[in-house]
Structures are given as structure tokens and as C-alpha cells.
Short mmCIF file of C-alpha atoms and ligand atoms in Angstrom, two decimals:
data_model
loop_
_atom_site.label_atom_id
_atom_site.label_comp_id
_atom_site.label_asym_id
_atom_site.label_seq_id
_atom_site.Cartn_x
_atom_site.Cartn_y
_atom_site.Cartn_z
CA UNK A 1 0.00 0.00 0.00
CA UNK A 2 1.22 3.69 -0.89
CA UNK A 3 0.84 6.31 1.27
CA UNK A 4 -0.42 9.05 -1.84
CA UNK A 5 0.58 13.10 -1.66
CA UNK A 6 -3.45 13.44 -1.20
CA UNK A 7 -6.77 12.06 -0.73
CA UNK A 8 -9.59 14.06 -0.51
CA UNK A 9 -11.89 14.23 2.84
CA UNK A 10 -15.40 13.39 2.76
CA UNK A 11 -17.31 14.77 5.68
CA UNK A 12 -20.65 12.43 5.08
CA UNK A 13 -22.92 14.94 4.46
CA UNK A 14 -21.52 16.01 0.78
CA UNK A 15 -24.37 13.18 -1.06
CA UNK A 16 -27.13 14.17 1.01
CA UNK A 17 -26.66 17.74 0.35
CA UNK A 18 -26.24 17.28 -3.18
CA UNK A 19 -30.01 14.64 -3.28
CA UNK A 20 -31.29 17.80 -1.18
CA UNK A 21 -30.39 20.27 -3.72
CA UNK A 22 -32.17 17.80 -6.26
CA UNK A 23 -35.06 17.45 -4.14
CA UNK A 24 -35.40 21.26 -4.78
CA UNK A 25 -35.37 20.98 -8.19
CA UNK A 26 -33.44 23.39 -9.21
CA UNK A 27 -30.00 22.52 -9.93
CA UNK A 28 -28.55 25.35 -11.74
CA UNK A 29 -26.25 28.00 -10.12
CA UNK A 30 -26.96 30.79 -8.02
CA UNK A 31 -29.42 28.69 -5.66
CA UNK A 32 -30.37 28.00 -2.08
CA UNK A 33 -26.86 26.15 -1.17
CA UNK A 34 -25.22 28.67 -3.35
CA UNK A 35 -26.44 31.53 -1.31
CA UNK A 36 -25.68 28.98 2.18
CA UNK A 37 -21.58 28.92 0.78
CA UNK A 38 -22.26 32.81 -0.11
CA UNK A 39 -23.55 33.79 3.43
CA UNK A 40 -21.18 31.47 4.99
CA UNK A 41 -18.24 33.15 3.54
CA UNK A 42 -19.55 36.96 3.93
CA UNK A 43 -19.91 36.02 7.83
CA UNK A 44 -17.25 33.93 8.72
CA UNK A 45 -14.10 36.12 6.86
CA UNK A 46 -16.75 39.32 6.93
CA UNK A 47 -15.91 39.53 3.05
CA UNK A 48 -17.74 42.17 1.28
CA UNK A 49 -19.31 40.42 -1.31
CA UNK A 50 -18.55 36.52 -2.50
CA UNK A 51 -19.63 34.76 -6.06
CA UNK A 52 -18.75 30.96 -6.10
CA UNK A 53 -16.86 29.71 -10.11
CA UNK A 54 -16.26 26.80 -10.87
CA UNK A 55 -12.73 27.43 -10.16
CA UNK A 56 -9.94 29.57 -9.16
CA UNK A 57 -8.90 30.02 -12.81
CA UNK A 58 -12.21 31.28 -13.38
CA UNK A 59 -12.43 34.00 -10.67
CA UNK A 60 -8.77 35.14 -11.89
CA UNK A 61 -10.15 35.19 -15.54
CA UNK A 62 -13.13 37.33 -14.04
CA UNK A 63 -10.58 39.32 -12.07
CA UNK A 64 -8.80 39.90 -15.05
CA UNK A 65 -11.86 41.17 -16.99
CA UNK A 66 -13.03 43.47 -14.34
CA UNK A 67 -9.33 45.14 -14.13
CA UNK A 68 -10.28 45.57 -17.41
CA UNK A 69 -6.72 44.58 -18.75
CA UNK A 70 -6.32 45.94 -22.15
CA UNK A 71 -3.71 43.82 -24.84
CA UNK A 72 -0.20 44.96 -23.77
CA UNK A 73 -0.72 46.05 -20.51
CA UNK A 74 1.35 44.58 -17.66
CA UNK A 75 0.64 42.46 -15.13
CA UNK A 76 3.30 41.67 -12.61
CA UNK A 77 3.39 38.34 -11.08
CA UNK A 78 5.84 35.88 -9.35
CA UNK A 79 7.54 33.12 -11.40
CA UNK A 80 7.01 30.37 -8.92
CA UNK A 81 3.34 29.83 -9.05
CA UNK A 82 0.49 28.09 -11.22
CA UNK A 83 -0.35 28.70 -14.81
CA UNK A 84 -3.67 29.83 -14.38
CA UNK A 85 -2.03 32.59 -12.29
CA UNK A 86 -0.15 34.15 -15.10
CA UNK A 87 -3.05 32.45 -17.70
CA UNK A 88 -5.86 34.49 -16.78
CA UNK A 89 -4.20 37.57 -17.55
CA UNK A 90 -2.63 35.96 -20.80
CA UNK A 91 -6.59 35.46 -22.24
CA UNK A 92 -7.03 39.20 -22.12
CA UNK A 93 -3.55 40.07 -23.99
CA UNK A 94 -1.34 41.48 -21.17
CA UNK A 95 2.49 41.19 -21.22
CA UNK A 96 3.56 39.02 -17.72
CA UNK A 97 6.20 40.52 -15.90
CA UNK A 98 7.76 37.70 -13.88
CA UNK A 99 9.22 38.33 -10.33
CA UNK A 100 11.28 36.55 -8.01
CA UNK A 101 10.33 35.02 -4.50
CA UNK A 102 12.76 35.70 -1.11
CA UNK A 103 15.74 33.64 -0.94
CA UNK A 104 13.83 32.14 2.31
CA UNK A 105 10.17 31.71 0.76
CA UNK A 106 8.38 31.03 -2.38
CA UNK A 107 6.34 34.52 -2.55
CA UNK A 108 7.02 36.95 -4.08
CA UNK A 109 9.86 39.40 -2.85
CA UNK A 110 7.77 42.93 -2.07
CA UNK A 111 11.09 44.76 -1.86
CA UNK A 112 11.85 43.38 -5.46
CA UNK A 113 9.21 44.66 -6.98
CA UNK A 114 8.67 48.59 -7.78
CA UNK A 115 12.10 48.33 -10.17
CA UNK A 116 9.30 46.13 -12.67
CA UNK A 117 6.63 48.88 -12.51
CA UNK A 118 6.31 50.94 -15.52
CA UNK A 119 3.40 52.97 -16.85
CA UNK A 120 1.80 50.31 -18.53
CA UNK A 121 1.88 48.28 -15.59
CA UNK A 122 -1.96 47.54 -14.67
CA UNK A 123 -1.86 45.11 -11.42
CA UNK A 124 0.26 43.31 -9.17
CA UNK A 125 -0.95 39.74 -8.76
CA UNK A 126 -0.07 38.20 -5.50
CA UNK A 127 -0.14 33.95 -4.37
CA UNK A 128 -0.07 33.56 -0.92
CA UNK A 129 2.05 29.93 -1.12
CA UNK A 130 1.01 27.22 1.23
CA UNK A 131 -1.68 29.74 2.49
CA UNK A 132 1.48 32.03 3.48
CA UNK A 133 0.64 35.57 3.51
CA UNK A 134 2.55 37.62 1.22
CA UNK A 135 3.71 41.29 2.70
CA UNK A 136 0.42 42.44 2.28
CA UNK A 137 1.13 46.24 3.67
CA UNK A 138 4.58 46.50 1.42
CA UNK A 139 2.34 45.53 -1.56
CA UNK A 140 -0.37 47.48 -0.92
CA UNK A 141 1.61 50.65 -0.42
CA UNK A 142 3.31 50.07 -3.19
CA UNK A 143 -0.03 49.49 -5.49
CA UNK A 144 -1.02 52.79 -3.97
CA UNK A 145 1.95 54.86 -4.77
CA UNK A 146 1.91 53.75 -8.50
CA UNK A 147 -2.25 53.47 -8.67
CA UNK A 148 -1.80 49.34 -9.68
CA UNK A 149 -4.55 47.34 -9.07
CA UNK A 150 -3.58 44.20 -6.48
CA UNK A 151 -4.95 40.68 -7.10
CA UNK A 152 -4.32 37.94 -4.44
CA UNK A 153 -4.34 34.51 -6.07
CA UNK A 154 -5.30 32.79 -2.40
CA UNK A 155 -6.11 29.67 -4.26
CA UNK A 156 -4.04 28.10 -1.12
CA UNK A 157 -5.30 30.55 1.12
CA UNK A 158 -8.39 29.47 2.90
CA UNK A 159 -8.74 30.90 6.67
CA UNK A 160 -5.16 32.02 6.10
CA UNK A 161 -4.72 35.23 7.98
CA UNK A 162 -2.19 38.68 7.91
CA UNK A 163 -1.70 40.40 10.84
CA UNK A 164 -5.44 39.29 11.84
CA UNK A 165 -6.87 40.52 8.71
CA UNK A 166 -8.13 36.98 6.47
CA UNK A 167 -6.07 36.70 2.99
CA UNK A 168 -8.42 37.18 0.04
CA UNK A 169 -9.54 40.62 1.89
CA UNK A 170 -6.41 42.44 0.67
CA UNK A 171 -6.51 42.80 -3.01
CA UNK A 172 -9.31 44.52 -5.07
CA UNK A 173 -10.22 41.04 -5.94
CA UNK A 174 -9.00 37.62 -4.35
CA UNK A 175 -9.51 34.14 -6.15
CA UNK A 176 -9.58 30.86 -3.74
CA UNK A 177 -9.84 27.16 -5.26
CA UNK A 178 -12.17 23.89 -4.22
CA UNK A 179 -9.91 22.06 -6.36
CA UNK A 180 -9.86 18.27 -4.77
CA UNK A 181 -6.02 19.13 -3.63
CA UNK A 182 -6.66 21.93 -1.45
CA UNK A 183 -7.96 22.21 2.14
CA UNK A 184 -11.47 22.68 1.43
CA UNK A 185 -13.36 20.74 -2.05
CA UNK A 186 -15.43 20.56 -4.22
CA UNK A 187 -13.70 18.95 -6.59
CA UNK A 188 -13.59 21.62 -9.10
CA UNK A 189 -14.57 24.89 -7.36
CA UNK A 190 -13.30 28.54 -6.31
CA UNK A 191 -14.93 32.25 -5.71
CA UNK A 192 -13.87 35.76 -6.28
CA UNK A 193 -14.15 37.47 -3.58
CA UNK A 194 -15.21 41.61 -4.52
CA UNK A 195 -13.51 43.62 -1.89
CA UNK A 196 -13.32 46.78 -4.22
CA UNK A 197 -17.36 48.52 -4.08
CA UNK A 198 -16.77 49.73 -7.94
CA UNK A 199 -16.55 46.38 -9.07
CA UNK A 200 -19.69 44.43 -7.53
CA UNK A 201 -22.39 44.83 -9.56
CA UNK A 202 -20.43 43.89 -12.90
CA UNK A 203 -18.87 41.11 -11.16
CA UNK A 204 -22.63 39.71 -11.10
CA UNK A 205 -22.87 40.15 -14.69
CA UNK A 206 -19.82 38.81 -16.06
CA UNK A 207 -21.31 35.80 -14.05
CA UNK A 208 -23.93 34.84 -15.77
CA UNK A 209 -22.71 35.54 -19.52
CA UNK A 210 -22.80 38.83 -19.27
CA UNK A 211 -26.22 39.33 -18.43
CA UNK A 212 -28.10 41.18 -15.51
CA UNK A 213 -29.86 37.96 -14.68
CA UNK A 214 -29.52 37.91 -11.01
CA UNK A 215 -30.55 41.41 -10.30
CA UNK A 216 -33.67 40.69 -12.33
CA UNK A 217 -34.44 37.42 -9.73
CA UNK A 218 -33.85 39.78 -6.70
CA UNK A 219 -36.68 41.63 -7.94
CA UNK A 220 -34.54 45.16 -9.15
CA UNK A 221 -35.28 44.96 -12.70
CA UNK A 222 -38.40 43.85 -14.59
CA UNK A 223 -36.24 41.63 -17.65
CA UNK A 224 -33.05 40.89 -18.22
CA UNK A 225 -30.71 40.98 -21.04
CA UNK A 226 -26.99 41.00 -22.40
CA UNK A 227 -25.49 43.66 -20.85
CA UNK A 228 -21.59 43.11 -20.85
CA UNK A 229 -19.24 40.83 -22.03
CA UNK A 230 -19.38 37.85 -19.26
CA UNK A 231 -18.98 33.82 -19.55
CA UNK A 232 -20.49 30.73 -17.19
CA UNK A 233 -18.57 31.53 -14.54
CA UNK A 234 -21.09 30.31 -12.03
CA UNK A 235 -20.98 26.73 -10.71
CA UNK A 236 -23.88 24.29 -10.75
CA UNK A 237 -26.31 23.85 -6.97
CA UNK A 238 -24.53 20.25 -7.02
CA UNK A 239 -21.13 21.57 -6.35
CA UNK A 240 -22.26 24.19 -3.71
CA UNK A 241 -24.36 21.38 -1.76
CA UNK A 242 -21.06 19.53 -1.73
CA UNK A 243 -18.95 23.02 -0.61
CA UNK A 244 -21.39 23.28 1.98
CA UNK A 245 -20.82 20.08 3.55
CA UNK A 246 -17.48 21.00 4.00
CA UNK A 247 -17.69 24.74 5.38
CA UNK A 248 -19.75 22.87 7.96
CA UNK A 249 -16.72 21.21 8.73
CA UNK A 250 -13.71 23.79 7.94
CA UNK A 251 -12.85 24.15 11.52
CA UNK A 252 -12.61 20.44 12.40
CA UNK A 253 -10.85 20.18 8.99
CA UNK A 254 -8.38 22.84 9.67
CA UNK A 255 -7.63 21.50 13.00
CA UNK A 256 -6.52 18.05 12.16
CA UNK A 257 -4.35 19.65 8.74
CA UNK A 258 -2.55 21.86 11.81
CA UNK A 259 -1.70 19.14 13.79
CA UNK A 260 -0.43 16.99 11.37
CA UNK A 261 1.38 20.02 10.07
CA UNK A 262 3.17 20.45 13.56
CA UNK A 263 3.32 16.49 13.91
CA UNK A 264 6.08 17.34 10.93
CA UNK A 265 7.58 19.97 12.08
CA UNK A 266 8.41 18.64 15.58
CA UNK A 267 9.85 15.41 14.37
CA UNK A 268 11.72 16.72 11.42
CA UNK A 269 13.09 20.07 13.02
CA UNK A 270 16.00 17.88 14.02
CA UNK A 271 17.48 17.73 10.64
CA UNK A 272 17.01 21.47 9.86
CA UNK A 273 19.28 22.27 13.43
CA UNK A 274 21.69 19.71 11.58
CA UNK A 275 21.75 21.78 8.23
CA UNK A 276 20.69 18.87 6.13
CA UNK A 277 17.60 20.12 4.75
CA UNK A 278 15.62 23.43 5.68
CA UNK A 279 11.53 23.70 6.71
CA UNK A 280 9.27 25.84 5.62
CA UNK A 281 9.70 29.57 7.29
CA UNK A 282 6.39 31.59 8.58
CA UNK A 283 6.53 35.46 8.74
CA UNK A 284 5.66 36.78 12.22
CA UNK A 285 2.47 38.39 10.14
CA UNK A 286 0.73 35.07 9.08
CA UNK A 287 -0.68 32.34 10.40
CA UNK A 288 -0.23 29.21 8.96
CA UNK A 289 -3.25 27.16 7.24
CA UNK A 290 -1.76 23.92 7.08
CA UNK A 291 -2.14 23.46 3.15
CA UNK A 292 1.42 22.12 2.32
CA UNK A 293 4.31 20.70 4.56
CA UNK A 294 7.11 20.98 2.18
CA UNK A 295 11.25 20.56 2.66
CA UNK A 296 13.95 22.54 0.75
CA UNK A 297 16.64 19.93 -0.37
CA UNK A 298 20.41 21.39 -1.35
CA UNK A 299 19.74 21.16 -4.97
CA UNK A 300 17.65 19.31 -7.56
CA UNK A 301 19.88 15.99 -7.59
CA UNK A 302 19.33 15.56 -3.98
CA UNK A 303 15.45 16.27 -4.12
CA UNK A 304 15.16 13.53 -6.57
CA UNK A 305 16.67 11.17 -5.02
CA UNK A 306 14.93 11.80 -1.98
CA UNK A 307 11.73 11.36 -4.18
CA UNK A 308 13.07 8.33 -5.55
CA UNK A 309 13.68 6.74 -2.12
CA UNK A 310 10.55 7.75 -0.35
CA UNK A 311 8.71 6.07 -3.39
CA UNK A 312 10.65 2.69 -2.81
CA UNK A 313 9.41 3.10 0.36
CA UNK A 314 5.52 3.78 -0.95
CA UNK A 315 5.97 7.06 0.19
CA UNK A 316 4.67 9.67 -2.76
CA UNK A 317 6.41 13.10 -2.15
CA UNK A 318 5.92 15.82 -4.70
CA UNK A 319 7.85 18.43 -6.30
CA UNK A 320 6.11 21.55 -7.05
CA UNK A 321 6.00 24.39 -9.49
CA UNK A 322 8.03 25.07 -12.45
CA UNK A 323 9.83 28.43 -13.17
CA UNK A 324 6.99 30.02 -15.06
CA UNK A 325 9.44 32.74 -17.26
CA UNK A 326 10.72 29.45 -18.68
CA UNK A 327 7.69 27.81 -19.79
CA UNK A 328 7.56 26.53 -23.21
CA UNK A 329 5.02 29.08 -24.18
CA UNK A 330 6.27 32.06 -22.06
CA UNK A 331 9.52 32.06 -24.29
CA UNK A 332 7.20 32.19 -27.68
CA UNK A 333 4.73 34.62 -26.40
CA UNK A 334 6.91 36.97 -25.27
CA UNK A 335 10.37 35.93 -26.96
CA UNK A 336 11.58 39.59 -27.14
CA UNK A 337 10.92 40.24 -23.29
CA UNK A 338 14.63 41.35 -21.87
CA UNK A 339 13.84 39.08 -18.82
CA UNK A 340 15.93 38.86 -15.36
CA UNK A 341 17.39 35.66 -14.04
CA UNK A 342 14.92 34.58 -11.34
CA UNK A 343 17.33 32.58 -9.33
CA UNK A 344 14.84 32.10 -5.78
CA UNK A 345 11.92 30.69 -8.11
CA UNK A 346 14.94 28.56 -9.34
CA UNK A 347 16.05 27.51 -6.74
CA UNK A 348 12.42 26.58 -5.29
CA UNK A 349 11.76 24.71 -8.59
CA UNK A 350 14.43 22.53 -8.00
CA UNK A 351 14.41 21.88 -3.93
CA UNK A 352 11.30 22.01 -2.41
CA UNK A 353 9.73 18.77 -2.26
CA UNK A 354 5.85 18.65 -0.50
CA UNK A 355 4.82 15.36 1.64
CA UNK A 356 1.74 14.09 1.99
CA UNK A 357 -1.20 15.91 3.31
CA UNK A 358 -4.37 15.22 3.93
CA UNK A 359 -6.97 14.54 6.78
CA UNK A 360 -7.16 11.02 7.49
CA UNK A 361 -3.00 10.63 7.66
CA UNK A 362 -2.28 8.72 10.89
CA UNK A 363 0.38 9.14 13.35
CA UNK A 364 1.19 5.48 12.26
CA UNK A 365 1.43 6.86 8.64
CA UNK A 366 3.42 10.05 9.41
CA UNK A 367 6.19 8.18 12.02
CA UNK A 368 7.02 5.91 8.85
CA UNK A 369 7.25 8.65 6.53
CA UNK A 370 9.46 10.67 9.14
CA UNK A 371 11.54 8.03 9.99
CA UNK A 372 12.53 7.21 6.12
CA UNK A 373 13.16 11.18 5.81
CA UNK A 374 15.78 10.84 8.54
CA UNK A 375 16.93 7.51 7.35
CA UNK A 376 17.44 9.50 3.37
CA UNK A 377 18.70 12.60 5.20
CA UNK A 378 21.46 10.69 7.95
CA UNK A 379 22.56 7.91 5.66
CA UNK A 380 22.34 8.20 1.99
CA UNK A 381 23.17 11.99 1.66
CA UNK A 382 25.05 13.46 4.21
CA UNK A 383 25.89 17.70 3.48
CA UNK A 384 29.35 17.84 4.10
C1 PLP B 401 -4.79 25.39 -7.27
C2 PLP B 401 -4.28 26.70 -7.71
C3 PLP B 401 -4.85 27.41 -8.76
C4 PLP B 401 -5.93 26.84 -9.64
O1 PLP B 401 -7.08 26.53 -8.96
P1 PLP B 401 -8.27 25.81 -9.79
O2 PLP B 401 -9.40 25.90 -8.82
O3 PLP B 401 -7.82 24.42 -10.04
O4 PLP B 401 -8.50 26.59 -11.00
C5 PLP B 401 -4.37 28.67 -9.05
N1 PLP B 401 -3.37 29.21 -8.36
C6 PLP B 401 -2.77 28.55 -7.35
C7 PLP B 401 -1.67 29.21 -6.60
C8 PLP B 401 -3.20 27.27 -7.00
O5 PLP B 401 -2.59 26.62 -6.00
#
């Protein structure tokens, strides 16, 4: 048997909610469970106003729309992070201006930044990694001295916090995921969340395809028609029903991620007082969500064969993202970009490795994959 990177947590009441939401018969979006996810959002993280998508990708297309990115504008955002991230942006023509992460962590490096900022540049698009908070106050000072719009990606972000404040309140718009590998599912699933007033009412409309359909069922307007550009953004009653079975049990969920999180932390600290690997580092100003436990290995050949072990052992630990400025298609869309060497999203590219995850690990599970960490990191591959 392998112990996998992740397996998704069923609270029990996902099916019931979903036959309840078919007993209602009405199993389009923008219903009675989406309104429950809505409500429980607006309350919980006291989030100005919330729409559900079927994705993260989605709500940073949306974002991206309602920034109203023109072709050639630019859109700064950190190397080390997920396509859709830099995509989104991509689909409305904008030029990506890559930036690096600290030498320490995989966001991105707020006192890098204002050298990138030019007059075309539009927004600053930030990923909290591992549901890390990124300097929110250097950012948003900075988006205020130059008039940028700021974007969190907080796909990984859920009940992350910044000096109190919840991530995904920071940026005009913030974008979380329900993608099956984060903390809270729905197998596909995000929401934007509209922090900005100005942007709120089109937000609605680019929606539902661009029409003022909802308005018209809260009674405002007496018909409804095309309005705006806009797309399905909206996900179907059967996915909220399941969301909603789960932001019942977010706190219970979040609980057991943190103590597994710590579980790692305590027992592996060892080998990060003995220099051979390093953990991950938390800024005094966040809290830590307990979406990835990750190590940074010396380099690329030791991360792989640390992969390579832990999978001989039925262990499966996970690299992570990719340098995005040298993507396959970043080099032909923008092949005349004069671009900087990016040598922290490098070096995270090559040496952080993630272990396994997920709510039902036991302490069984998590002593064997500790002990064949320290077995890799004592024996096979000593530092110096
Ligand atoms: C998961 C993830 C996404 C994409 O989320 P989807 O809901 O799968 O579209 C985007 N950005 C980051 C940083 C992510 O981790």
C-alpha cells in the first residue's frame, strides 16, 4: 500500500446535500446552497461580497476582466506559481512581468518589486504559497503609490490570515480554489471574492454571460438581457451542496491539517538544526493554514533522489511548481521580453519537495514517513 501526496476528505454529508439540492429541483447555479456557501463566507471572513466559479482560474479570468486589462498592458506576477495565475491575464492580452520570491520563501519578494513597474503596468498579482501571507502592507503601499490594481491569487489561502486581517480581503479582488487538492473541495470549485465597491455589480454580470440575470431574480429589474461581455462563470447547486458540507466542517478540517502540520515539524526540526535540509519559514504576520508541509533539499539531484527513495518506500512526495518565465510558451509569447534571471523561483523549482497531506493521515502513517526522511537525510546523503 502507498501512502499518496493526497486524498480528498469526505465529511458524510456532501451526497445528502447534493439529493437535497435535487429534491429542490433546481440545480442550476446561483441557488439555495449557493447563497448557504455565499452567506457562509460573507460572515465567517466578513468579506464584502462573495460569487462561487467553478474554479480559481475562473475567478482570476473574471478578475482579469473586471481590471479591465487591455492587450499589452502589464501584469506583474511571481515566477514560482500556477499557470492559471499568469493564464488568466494571458486570455485578455497582457504582457507578464515575472518576479522573483525571497531567498527564504516562495512569494514573491515585495522589496523586489517597484524596479518592474512601468506605466503600462496595470496590477500586481499576489499567491499567498502554502496559504502564506505575502507582505500584504509593502504591496499594498506600493499598489497605492503607482495606482496598480492588487490581485491575491489565495487559491491556497483558505482561513489564512495577515496580521489578523483573512487573505483574500487584501486585493481589489482575491480568487480561492475547491480544487480536490486543497484544504477545502469541491472537486472543481473557487470564488472571487469583490472587496473593491466599484466592481460588484459587474462582477454579477460577467457571471452569468454577461447578463443582468440575477438582479432581475432579486426583484430590481423587470427583464433581463446582455449587458456586458461575461462567460459561465457560475458553478452548478450540485457543487455548492457539496462546498457546503465541507464549510460545515472547515474548523474540524483545519484542526486536524494543523496538527499533522506540527506532527512534521516537531519530528523533522532535528534535521534542519543539523543543516541537512531546511523547513518551511512563517513570517511573524501570518498564520499558517496547514495546506502544504514541504522541505527545501540542497539542490535538484538531492530532491530527486529523496523522491526516488521515499517512493521505494511507498511514500509519494511531490515536487512543485516550475519556473513560469521558462515555460515553453512564455519564451514564444513573449520571446523579445529582456527578462531577469529569477534565481529564488529557481532555486524553489528545483528543492522544495511537499509530503503528503491530507486529513485522514495517521500518526502510524506520518512516524514511517518521518523516519525514512531521517533515514534519506542521515545515511544516503550526508551535506558535508
Ligand atoms: C490550485 C491553484 C490554482 C488553480 O485553482 P483551480 O481551482 O484548479 O483553477 C491557481 N493558483 C494557485 C496558486 C493554486 O494553488
Amino acid at each position: 500500500m502507498t501512502i499518496g501526496f493526497n486524498k480528498p476528505y469526505f465529511t458524510g454529508k456532501e451526497t445528502s446535500y447534493i439529493l437535497e439540492a435535487v429534491r429542490r429541483e433546481k440545480i442550476s447555479g446561483n441557488g439555495y446552497f449557493t447563497q448557504l456557501c455565499h452567506d457562509f463566507f460573507e460572515k465567517r471572513y466578513g468579506f464584502k461580497k462573495v460569487l462561487l466559479t467553478n474554479s480559481c482560474t475562473d475567478a482570476l479570468e473574471m478578475a482579469a476582466i473586471l481590471i479591465d486589462v487591455q492587450p499589452d498592458d502589464e501584469v506583474i506576477i511571481p515566477a514560482y506559481t500556477f499557470v492559471s495565475t499568469a493564464n488568466a491575464f494571458v486570455l485578455r492580452g497582457a504582457k507578464i512581468i515575472f518576479a522573483d520570491s525571497y531567498p527564504h520563501h516562495p512569494n514573491l519578494n515585495a522589496d523586489s518589486l517597484e524596479p518592474y513597474i512601468t506605466p503600462r503596468t496595470k496590477a500586481i498579482v499576489v499567491v499567498h504559497y502554502a496559504g502564506i501571507a505575502c507582505d500584504m502592507d509593502k504591496i499594498s503601499e506600493l499598489a497605492q503609490k503607482y495606482n496598480l490594481f492588487v490581485v491575491e491569487d489565495a487559491a491556497q489561502a483558505i482561513n489564512g490570515f495577515y496580521k489578523g486581517k483573512p487573505l483574500g480581503s487584501f486585493g481589489h479582488l482575491g480568487c480561492f480554489s475547491f480544487h480536490e487538492t486543497k484544504n477545502i473541495i469541491s472537486g472543481e470549485g473557487g470564488m472571487l471574492v469583490i472587496n473593491d465597491e466599484r466592481f460588484m455589480k459587474r462582477a454579477e454580470i460577467i457571471w452569468e454571460k454577461g447578463t443582468n440575470r440575477a438582479a432581475f431574480f432579486r426583484g430590481e429589474i423587470d427583464k433581463y438581457g446582455w449587458v456586458d461581455i461575461g462567460s459561465s462563470f457560475l458553478p452548478s447547486e450540485l457543487i455548492a451542496a457539496f462546498l457546503y458540507a465541507q464549510l460545515e466542517k472547515l474548523d474540524q478540517i483545519q484542526e486536524k491539517r494543523q496538527w499533522i502540520w506540527q506532527y512534521y515539524y516537531q519530528n523533522l526540526e532535528i534535521l534542519a538544526q543539523k543543516n541537512l535540509c531546511k523547513l518551511p519559514y512563517i513570517p511573524e504576520f501570518s498564520t499558517n493554514n496547514a495546506h502544504i508541509f514541504y522541505l527545501l533539499c540542497q539542490n535538484l539531484e538531492q530532491r530527486t533522489a529523496l523522491i526516488e527513495y521515499l517512493k521505494k518506500q511507498h511514500i509519494q512526495a511531490v515536487f512543485h511548481y516550475l519556473n513560469l518565465q521558462k515555460s515553453p510558451f512564455y519564451t514564444t509569447y513573449q520571446p523579445q521580453m529582456k527578462t531577469k534571471e529569477l534565481t529564488n523561483a529557481d532555486y524553489f523549482a528545483d528543492s522544495l519537495v511537499r509530503l503528503p497531506m491530507y486529513y485522514e493521515l495517521t500518526e502510524t502513517e506520518l512516524d514511517y514517513i518521518i523516519q525514512h526522511i531521517k533515514t534519506f537525510f542521515t545515511t544516503s546523503f550526508t551535506s558535508n
